[in-house]
Coordinates of C-alpha atoms in Angstrom, one line a residue:
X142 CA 22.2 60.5 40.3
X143 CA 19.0 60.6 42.6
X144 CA 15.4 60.3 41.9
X145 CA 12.2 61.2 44.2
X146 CA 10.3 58.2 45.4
X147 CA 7.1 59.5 43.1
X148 CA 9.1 60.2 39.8
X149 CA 11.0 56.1 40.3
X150 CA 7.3 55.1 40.9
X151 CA 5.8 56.5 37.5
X152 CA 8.6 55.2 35.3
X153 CA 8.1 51.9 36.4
X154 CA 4.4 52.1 36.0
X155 CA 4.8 53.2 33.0
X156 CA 6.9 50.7 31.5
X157 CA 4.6 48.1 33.3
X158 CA 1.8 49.4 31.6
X159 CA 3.4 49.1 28.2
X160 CA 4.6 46.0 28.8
X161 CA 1.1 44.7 29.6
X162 CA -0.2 46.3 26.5
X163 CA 2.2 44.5 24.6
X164 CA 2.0 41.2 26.2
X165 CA -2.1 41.3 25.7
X166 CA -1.3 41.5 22.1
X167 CA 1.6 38.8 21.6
X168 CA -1.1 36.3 23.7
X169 CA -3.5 37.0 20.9
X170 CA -1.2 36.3 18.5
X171 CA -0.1 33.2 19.9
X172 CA -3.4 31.6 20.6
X173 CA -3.9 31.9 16.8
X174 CA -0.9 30.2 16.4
X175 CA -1.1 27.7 18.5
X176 CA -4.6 27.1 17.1
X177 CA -3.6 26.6 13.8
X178 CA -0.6 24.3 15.3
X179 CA -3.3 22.2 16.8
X180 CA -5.3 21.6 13.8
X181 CA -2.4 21.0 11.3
X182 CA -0.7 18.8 14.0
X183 CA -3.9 16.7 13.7
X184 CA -4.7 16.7 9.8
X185 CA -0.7 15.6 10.1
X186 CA -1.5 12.8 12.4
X187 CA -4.9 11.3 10.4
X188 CA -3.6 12.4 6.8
X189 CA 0.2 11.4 6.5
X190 CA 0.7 9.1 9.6
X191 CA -1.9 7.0 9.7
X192 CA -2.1 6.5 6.4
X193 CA 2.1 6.4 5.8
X194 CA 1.7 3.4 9.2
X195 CA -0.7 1.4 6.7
X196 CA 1.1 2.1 3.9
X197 CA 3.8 0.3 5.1
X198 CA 1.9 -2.6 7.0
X199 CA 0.5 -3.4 3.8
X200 CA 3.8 -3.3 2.0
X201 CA 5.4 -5.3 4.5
X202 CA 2.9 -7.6 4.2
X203 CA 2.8 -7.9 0.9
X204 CA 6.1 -8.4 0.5
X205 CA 6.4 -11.2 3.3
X206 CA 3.8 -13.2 1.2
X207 CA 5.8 -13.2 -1.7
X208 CA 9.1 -14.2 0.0
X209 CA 7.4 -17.0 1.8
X210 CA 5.4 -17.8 -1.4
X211 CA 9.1 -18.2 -3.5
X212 CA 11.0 -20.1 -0.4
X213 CA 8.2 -22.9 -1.0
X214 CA 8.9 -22.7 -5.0
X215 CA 12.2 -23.2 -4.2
X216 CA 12.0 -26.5 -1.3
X217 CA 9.5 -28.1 -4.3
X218 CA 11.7 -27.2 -7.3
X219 CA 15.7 -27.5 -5.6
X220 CA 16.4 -24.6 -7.8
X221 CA 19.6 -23.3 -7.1
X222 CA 20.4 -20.1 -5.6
X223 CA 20.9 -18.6 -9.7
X224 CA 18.3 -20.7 -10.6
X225 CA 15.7 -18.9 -7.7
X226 CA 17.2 -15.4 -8.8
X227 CA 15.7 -15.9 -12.1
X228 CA 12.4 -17.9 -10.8
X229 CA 11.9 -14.5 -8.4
X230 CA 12.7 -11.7 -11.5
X231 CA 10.2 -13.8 -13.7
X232 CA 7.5 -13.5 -11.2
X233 CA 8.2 -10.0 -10.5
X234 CA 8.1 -8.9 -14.4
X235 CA 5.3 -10.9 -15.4
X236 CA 3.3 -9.2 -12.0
X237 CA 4.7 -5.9 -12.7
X238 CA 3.2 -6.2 -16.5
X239 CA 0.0 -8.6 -16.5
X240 CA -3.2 -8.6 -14.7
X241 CA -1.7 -10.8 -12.1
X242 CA 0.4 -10.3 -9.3
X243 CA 4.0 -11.5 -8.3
X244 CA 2.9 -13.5 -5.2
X245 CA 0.0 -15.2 -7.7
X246 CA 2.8 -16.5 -10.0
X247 CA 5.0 -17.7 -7.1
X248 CA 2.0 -19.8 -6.8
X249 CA 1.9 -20.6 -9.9
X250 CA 5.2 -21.9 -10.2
X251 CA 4.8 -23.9 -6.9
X252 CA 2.2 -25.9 -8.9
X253 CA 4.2 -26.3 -11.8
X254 CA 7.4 -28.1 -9.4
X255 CA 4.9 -29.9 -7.4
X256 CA 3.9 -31.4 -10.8
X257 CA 7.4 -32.7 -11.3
X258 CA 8.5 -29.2 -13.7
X259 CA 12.2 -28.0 -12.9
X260 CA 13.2 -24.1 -12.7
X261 CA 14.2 -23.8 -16.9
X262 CA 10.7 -25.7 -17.8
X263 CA 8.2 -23.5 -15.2
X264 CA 10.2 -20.3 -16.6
X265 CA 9.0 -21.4 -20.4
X266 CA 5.7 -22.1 -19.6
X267 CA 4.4 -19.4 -17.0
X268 CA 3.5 -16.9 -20.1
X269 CA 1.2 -19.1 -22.0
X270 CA -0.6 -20.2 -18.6
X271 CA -1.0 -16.3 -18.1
X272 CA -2.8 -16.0 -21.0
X273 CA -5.4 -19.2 -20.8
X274 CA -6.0 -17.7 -17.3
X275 CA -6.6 -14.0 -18.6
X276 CA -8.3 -15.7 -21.7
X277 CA -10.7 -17.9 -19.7
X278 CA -11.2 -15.3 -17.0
X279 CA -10.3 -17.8 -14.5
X280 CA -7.3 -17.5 -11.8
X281 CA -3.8 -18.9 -12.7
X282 CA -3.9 -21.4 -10.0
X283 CA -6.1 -23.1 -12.3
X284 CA -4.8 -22.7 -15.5
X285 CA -1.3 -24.2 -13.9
X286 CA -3.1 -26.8 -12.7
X287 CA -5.3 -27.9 -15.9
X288 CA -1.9 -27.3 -18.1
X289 CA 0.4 -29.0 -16.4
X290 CA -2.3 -31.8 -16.1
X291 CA -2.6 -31.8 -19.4
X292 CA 0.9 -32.0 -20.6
X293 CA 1.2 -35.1 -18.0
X294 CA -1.9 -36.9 -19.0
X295 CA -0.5 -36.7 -22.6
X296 CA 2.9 -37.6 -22.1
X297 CA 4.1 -33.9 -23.7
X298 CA 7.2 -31.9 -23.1
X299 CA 6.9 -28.4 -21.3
X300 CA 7.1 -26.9 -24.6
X301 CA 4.1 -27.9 -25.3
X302 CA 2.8 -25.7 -22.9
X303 CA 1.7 -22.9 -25.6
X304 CA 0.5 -25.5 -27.8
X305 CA -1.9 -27.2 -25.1
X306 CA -3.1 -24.0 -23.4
X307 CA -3.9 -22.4 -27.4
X308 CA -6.7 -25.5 -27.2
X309 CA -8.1 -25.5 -24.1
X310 CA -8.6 -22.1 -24.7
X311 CA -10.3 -22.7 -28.1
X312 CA -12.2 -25.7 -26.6
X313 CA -13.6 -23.1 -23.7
X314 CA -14.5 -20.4 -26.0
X315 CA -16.3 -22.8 -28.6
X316 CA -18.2 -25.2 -25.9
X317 CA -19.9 -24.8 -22.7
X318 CA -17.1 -26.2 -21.5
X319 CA -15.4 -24.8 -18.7
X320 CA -11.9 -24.4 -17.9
X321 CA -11.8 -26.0 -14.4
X322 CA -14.0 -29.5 -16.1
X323 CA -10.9 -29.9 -18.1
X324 CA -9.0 -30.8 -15.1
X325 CA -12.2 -33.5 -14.0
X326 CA -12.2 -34.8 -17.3
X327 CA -8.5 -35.2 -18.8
X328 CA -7.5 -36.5 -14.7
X329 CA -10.1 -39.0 -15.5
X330 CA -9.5 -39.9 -19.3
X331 CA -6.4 -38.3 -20.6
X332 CA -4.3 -41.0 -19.5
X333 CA -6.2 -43.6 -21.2
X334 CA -7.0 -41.4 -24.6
X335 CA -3.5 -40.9 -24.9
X336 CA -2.9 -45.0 -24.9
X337 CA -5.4 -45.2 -27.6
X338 CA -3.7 -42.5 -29.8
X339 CA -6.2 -39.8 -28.8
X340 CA -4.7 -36.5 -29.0
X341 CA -5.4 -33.7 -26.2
X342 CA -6.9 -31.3 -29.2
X343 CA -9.7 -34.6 -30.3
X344 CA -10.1 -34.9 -26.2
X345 CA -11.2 -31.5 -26.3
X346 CA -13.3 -31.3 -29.0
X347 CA -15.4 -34.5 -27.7
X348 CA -15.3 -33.2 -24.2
X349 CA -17.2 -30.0 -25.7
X350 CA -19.3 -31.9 -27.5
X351 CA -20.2 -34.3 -24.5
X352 CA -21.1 -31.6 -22.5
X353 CA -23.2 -29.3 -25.0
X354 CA -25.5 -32.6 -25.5
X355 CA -25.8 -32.4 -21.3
X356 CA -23.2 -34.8 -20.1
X357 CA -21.3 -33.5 -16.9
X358 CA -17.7 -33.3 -17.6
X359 CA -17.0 -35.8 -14.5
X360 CA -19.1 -38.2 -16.0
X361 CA -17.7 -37.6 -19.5
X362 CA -14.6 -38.1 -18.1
X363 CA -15.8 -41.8 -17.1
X364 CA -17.5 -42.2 -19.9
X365 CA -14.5 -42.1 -22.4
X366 CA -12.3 -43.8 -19.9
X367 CA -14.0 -46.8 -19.7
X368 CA -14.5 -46.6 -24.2
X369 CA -10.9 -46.1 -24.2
X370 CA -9.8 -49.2 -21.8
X371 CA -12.8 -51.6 -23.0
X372 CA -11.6 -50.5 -27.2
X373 CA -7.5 -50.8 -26.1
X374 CA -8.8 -54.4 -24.8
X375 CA -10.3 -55.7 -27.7
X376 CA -7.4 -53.9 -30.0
X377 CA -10.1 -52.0 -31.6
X378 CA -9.5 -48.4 -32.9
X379 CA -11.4 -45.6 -31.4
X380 CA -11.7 -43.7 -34.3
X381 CA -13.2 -46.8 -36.4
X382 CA -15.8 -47.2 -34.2
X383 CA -16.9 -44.0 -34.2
X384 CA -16.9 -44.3 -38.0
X385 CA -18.7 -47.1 -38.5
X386 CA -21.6 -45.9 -35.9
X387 CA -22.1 -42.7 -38.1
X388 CA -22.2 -44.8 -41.2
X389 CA -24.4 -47.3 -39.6
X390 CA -22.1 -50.6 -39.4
X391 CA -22.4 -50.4 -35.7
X392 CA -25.6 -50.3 -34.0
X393 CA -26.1 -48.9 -30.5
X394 CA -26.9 -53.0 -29.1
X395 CA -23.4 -53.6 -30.7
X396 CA -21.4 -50.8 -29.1
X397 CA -23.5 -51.9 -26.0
X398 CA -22.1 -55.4 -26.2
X399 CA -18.5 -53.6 -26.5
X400 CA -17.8 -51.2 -24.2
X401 CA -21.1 -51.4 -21.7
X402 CA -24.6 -49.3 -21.8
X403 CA -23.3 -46.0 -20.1
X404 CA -20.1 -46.1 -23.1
X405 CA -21.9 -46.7 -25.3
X406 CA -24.2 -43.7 -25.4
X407 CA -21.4 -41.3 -25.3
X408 CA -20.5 -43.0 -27.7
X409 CA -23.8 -42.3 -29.3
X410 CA -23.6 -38.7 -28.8
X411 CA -20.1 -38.2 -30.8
X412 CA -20.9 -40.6 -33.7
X413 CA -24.2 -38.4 -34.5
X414 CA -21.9 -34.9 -33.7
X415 CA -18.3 -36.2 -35.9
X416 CA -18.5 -34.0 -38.5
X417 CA -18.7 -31.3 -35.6
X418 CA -15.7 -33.0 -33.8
X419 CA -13.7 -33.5 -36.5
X420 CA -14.2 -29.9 -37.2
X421 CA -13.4 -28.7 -34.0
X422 CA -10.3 -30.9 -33.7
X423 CA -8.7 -29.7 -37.2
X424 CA -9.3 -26.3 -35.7
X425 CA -7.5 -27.0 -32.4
X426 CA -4.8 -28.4 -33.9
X427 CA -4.4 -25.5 -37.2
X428 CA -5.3 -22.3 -35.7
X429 CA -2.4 -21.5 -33.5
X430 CA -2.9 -17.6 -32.3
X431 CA -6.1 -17.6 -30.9
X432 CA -5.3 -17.7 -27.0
X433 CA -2.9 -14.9 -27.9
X434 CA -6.0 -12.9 -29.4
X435 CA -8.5 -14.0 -27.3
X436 CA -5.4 -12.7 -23.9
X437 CA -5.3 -9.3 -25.7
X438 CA -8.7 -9.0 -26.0
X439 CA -9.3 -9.5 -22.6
X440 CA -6.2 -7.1 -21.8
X441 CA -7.9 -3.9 -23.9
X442 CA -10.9 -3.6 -21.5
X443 CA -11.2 -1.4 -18.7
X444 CA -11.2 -3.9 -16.1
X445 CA -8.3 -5.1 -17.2
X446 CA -6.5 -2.2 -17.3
X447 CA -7.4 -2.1 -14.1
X448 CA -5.7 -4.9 -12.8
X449 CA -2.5 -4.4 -14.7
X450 CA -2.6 -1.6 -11.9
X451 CA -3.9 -3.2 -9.0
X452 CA -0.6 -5.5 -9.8
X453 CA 2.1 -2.8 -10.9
X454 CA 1.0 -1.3 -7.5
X455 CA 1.3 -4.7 -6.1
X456 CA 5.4 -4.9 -6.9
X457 CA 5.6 -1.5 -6.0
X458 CA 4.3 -2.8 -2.3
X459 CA 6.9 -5.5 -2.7
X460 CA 9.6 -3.1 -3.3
X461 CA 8.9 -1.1 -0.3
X462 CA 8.3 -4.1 2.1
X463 CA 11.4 -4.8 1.2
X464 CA 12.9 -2.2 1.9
X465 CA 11.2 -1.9 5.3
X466 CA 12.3 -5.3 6.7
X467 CA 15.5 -4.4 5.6
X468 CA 15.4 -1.9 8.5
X469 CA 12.9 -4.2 10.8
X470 CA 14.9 -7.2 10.8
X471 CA 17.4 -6.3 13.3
X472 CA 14.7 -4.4 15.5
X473 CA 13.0 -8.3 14.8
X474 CA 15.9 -10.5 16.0
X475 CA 16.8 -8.2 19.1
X476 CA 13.0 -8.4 20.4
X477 CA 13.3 -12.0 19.9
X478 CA 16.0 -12.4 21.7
X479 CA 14.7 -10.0 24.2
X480 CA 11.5 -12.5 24.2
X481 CA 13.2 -15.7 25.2
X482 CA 15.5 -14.1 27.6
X483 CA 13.1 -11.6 29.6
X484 CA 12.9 -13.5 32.6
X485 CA 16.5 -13.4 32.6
X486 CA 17.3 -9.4 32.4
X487 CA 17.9 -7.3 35.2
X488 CA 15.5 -5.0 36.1
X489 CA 17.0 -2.1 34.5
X490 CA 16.8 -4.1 31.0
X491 CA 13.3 -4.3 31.8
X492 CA 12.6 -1.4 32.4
X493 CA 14.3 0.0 29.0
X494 CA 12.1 -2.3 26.9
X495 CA 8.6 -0.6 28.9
X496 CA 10.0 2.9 28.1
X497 CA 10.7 2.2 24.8
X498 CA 6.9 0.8 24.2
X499 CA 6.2 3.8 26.1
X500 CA 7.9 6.2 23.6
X501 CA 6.6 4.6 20.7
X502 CA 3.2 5.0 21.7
X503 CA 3.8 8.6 22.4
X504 CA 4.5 9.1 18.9
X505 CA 1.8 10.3 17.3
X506 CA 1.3 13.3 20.1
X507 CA 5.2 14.0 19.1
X508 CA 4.0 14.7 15.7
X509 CA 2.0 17.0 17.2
X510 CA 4.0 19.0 18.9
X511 CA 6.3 19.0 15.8
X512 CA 3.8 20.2 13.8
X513 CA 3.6 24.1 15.7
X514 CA 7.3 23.8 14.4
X515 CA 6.0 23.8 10.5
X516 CA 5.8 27.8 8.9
X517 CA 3.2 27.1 7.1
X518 CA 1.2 24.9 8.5
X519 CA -2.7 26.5 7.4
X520 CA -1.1 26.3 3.7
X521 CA -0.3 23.1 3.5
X522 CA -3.5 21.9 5.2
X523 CA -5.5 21.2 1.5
X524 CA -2.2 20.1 0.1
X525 CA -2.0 17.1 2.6
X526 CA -6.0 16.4 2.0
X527 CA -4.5 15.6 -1.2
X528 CA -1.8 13.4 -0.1
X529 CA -3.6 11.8 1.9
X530 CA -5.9 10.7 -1.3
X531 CA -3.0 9.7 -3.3
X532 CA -1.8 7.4 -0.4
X533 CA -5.3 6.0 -0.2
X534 CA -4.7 4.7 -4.0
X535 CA -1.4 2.6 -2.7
X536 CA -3.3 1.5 0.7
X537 CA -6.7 0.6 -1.0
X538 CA -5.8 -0.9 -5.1
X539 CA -9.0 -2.5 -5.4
X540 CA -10.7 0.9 -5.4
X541 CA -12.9 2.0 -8.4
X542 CA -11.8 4.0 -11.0
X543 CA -15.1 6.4 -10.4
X544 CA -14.1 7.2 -6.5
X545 CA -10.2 7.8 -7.8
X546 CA -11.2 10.0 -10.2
X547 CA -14.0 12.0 -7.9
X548 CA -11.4 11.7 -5.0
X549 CA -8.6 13.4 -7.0
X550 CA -10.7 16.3 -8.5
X551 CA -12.4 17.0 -5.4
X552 CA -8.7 17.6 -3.8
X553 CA -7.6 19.5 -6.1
X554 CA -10.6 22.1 -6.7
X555 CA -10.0 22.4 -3.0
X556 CA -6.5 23.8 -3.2
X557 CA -7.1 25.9 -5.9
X558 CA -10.5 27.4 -4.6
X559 CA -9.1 28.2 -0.8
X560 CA -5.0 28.8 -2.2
X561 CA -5.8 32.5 -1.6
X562 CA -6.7 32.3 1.5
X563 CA -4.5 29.6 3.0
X564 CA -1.5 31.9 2.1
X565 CA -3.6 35.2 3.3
X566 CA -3.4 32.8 6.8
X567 CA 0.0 31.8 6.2
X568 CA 1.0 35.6 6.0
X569 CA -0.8 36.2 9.0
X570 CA 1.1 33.4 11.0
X571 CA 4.2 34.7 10.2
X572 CA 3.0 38.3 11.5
X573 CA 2.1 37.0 14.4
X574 CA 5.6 35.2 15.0
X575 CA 6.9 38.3 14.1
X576 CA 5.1 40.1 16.5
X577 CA 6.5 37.5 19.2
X578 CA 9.9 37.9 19.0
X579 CA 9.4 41.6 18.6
X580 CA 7.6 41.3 22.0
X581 CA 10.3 39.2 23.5
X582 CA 12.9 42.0 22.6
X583 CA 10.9 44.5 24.2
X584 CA 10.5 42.5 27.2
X585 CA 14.7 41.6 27.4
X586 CA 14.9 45.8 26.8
X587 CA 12.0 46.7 29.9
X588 CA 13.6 43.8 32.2
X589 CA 16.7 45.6 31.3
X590 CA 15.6 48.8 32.5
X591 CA 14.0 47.7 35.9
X592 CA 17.1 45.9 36.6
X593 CA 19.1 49.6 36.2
X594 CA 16.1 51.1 38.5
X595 CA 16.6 48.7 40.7
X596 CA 20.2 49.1 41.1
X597 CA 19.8 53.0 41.3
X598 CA 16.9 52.9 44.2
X599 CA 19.6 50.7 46.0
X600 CA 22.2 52.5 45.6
X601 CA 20.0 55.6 46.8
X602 CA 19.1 53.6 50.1
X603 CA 15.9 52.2 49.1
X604 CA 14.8 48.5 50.5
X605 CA 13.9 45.4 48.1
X606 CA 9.7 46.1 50.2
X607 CA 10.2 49.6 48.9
X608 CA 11.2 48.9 45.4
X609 CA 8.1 46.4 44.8
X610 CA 5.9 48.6 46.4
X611 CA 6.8 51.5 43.9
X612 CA 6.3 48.6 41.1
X613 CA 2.8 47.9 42.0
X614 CA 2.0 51.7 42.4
X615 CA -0.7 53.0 39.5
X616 CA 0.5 56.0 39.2
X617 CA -0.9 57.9 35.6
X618 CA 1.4 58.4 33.3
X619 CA 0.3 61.5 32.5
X620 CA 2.5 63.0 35.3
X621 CA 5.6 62.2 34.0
X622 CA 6.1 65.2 32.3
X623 CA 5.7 67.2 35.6
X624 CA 8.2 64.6 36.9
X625 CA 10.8 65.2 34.6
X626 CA 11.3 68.9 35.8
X627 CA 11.4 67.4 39.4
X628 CA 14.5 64.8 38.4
X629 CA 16.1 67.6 36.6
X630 CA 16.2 69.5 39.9
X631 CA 17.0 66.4 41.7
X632 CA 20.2 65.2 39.6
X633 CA 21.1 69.5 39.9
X634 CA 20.7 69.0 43.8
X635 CA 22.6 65.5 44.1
X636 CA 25.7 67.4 41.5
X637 CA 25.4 70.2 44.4
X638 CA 26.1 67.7 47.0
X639 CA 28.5 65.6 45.5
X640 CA 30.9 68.9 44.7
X641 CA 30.5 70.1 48.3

């Protein structure tokens, strides 16, 4: 089969033509694309990445603290290794559940052993403590701290640890008295009240008293000390005394005489105030569910509410931290090791360890490219605003309620206000892919062709300058039906030939 130089020249032309047609269209098509790949590759990047990479900092983090804050429970205490399971599960519960967190009653219990409290003993006391701290509103360092120094000023047992934190409690609610003064005043007095026969709940009623009449509680503390040691002395009872001051049998130059002029005008203070200290001291030592009342109380309000999230999120950090260094430890220990022996590697080593920095800092343009992998990448773009919000809630616990709750309907009245058109753009995505492969089909079909032209105008005597010359030809295409009646004459002629 031949074909006339002009005819070859229009069907490639032709076909050129069409191709070019087609290949303007696809380019359209994949600019879109690629544009919407861009931009989903980034909201990828600043939405789930970034946020995902502090996620898990902070859970590590979190996490680490804890661990580190139990291995020094467990040093102080010389729990055992059952003993420590139990230690670390209380914590965990009691963070998952109050207002405070795990790593807070790590600390906790850290005061407790350094007080001279083993593992069975901190475990029965760490719930009352909770509540005098979430009673008083103070931290549970402090409450630890005033129990504990309590229950040792006293000479108590560890089960006393509900009984004494039910008072101090009390004694804070009813007096200006403060929960951190305690600690001043019993380290000062509570040994010496206690040798007298002074009970921590009559402590605490004076110590109110003391201070509602202006007396500091450091100087209280002193105060009573010194009655206590100077009355223990003489072999006098302290509660006589104060007796016989109310009633008049002692007067002020007598108690003076006794127990020195600073004493004695505490002493002063209480025997005109003992009907109120008796009072407060029969209620002490009777009503036994306050600091459970006063806990729940305290508990019911929004704030805390608030934290009892701030801490369940809390042990959710912890869980994922450890899973994390689960995974990170052995990446850990090898870049140790790769630390103290670098000078030693060969340079290949060396070299591995820069590409590998390399390819992790690369990562984030890997997501990128990724992303122009994802289908729908425009409809997912408000659905990932959204996820991004909820992972600000894990990243950021001390947020208000007020921003949550804007943050969360603002996210979602975006999905459903632009879901229409995000999958009208979706749909048009896929077209366009569509469109692309179709394209590259038609290219495979007219490469296909120009090959078989190609083979022909060879085969006919043609050279390869020929042939591209007769590609780059513009020859209308409106001729080829004039043509056609030329190549039928042509194959007739060539048959002709071929038979002679």
């Amino acid at each position: 089969m031949g074909f006339s130089v002009k005819t070859i020249s229009i069907i490639v032309a032709a076909n050129i033509k069409g191709l070019e047609k087609g290949m303007g269209k696809a380019n359209k098509s994949l600019a879109k694309f690629a544009s919407g790949a861009a931009r989903m590759g980034s909201l990828l990047t600043f939405s789930v990445t970034a946020p995902l990479a502090a996620l898990g900092k902070a859970a590590v983090d979190t996490f680490v603290d804890f661990e580190d804050g139990m291995m020094k429970v467990a040093v102080v205490t010389g729990a055992t290794e059952t003993q420590m399971k139990l230690l670390e599960g209380t914590a965990r519960e009691l963070g998952k559940t109050t207002q405070f967190t795990a790593s807070e009653f790590a600390e906790l219990q850290l005061i407790l052993g350094r007080k001279g409290f083993d593992p069975s003993q901190i475990m029965g006391m760490q719930e009352a403590i909770a509540d005098l701290a979430l009673a008083t509103g103070e931290g549970l360092a402090l409450a630890a701290e005033t129990v504990s120094a309590s229950i040792n000023a006293f000479n108590l047992e560890a089960s006393d640890s509900a009984s004494v934190a039910n008072t101090l409690a009390m004694a804070a609610a009813n007096s200006s008295i403060q929960l951190n003064t305690f600690s001043t005043a019993f380290g000062h007095a509570g040994a010496s009240a206690n040798a007298v026969g002074v009970s921590v709940e009559h402590l605490s009623a004076m110590m109110g008293v003391l201070m509602d009449n202006g007396i500091k509680a450091s100087k209280a503390g002193t105060g009573l000390r010194k009655v206590f040691s100077k009355l223990n002395e003489e072999g006098v009872p302290f509660t006589s005394v104060l007796e016989d001051m109310a009633s008049g049998q002692m007067t002020l130059n007598d108690a003076t005489a006794l127990v020195g002029e600073t004493a004695s005008n505490q002493l002063l203070i209480l025997s005109n105030n003992l009907d109120k200290v008796n009072e407060l001291t029969n209620s002490y030592e009777t009503n036994t569910t306050a600091l459970g009342e006063m806990a729940a109380k305290m508990e019911s309000t929004t704030q805390g509410k608030i934290k009892k999230m701030q801490s369940a999120i809390n042990e959710l950090q912890i869980v994922f931290g450890e899973l994390l260094v689960e995974r990170l430890l052995p990446v850990i220990e090898k870049i140790t090791e790769l630390a103290n022996n670098f000078s030693d590697l060969d340079v290949g080593t060396q070299n591995t360890i820069i590409n590998v920095l390399g390819i992790a800092a690369a990562f984030g343009v890997l997501l990128l490219a990724v992303a122009a992998l994802v289908p729908l990448l425009a409809a997912l773009e408000s659905g990932l605003i959204v996820l991004g919000g909820v992972l600000a809630v894990l990243l950021a616990p001390l947020l208000t309620v007020e921003a949550l709750a804007v943050g969360l309907l603002v996210g979602v009245s975006a999905l459903a206000h632009h879901y229409g058109d995000l999958q009208k753009e979706a749909e048009e995505l896929a077209k366009a892919q569509k469109k692309v492969n179709e394209k590259n089909e038609e290219i495979f079909g007219i490469d296909q062709k120009i090959l078989g032209l190609e083979k022909e105008l060879l085969e006919l005597g043609f050279d390869a300058a020929e042939i591209d010359r007769l590609q780059n030809d513009d020859i209308a295409p409106k001729k080829i039906k004039r043509q056609k009646n030329e190549l039928t004459v042509l194959k007739d002629l060539n048959e002709e030939k071929r038979v002679g």
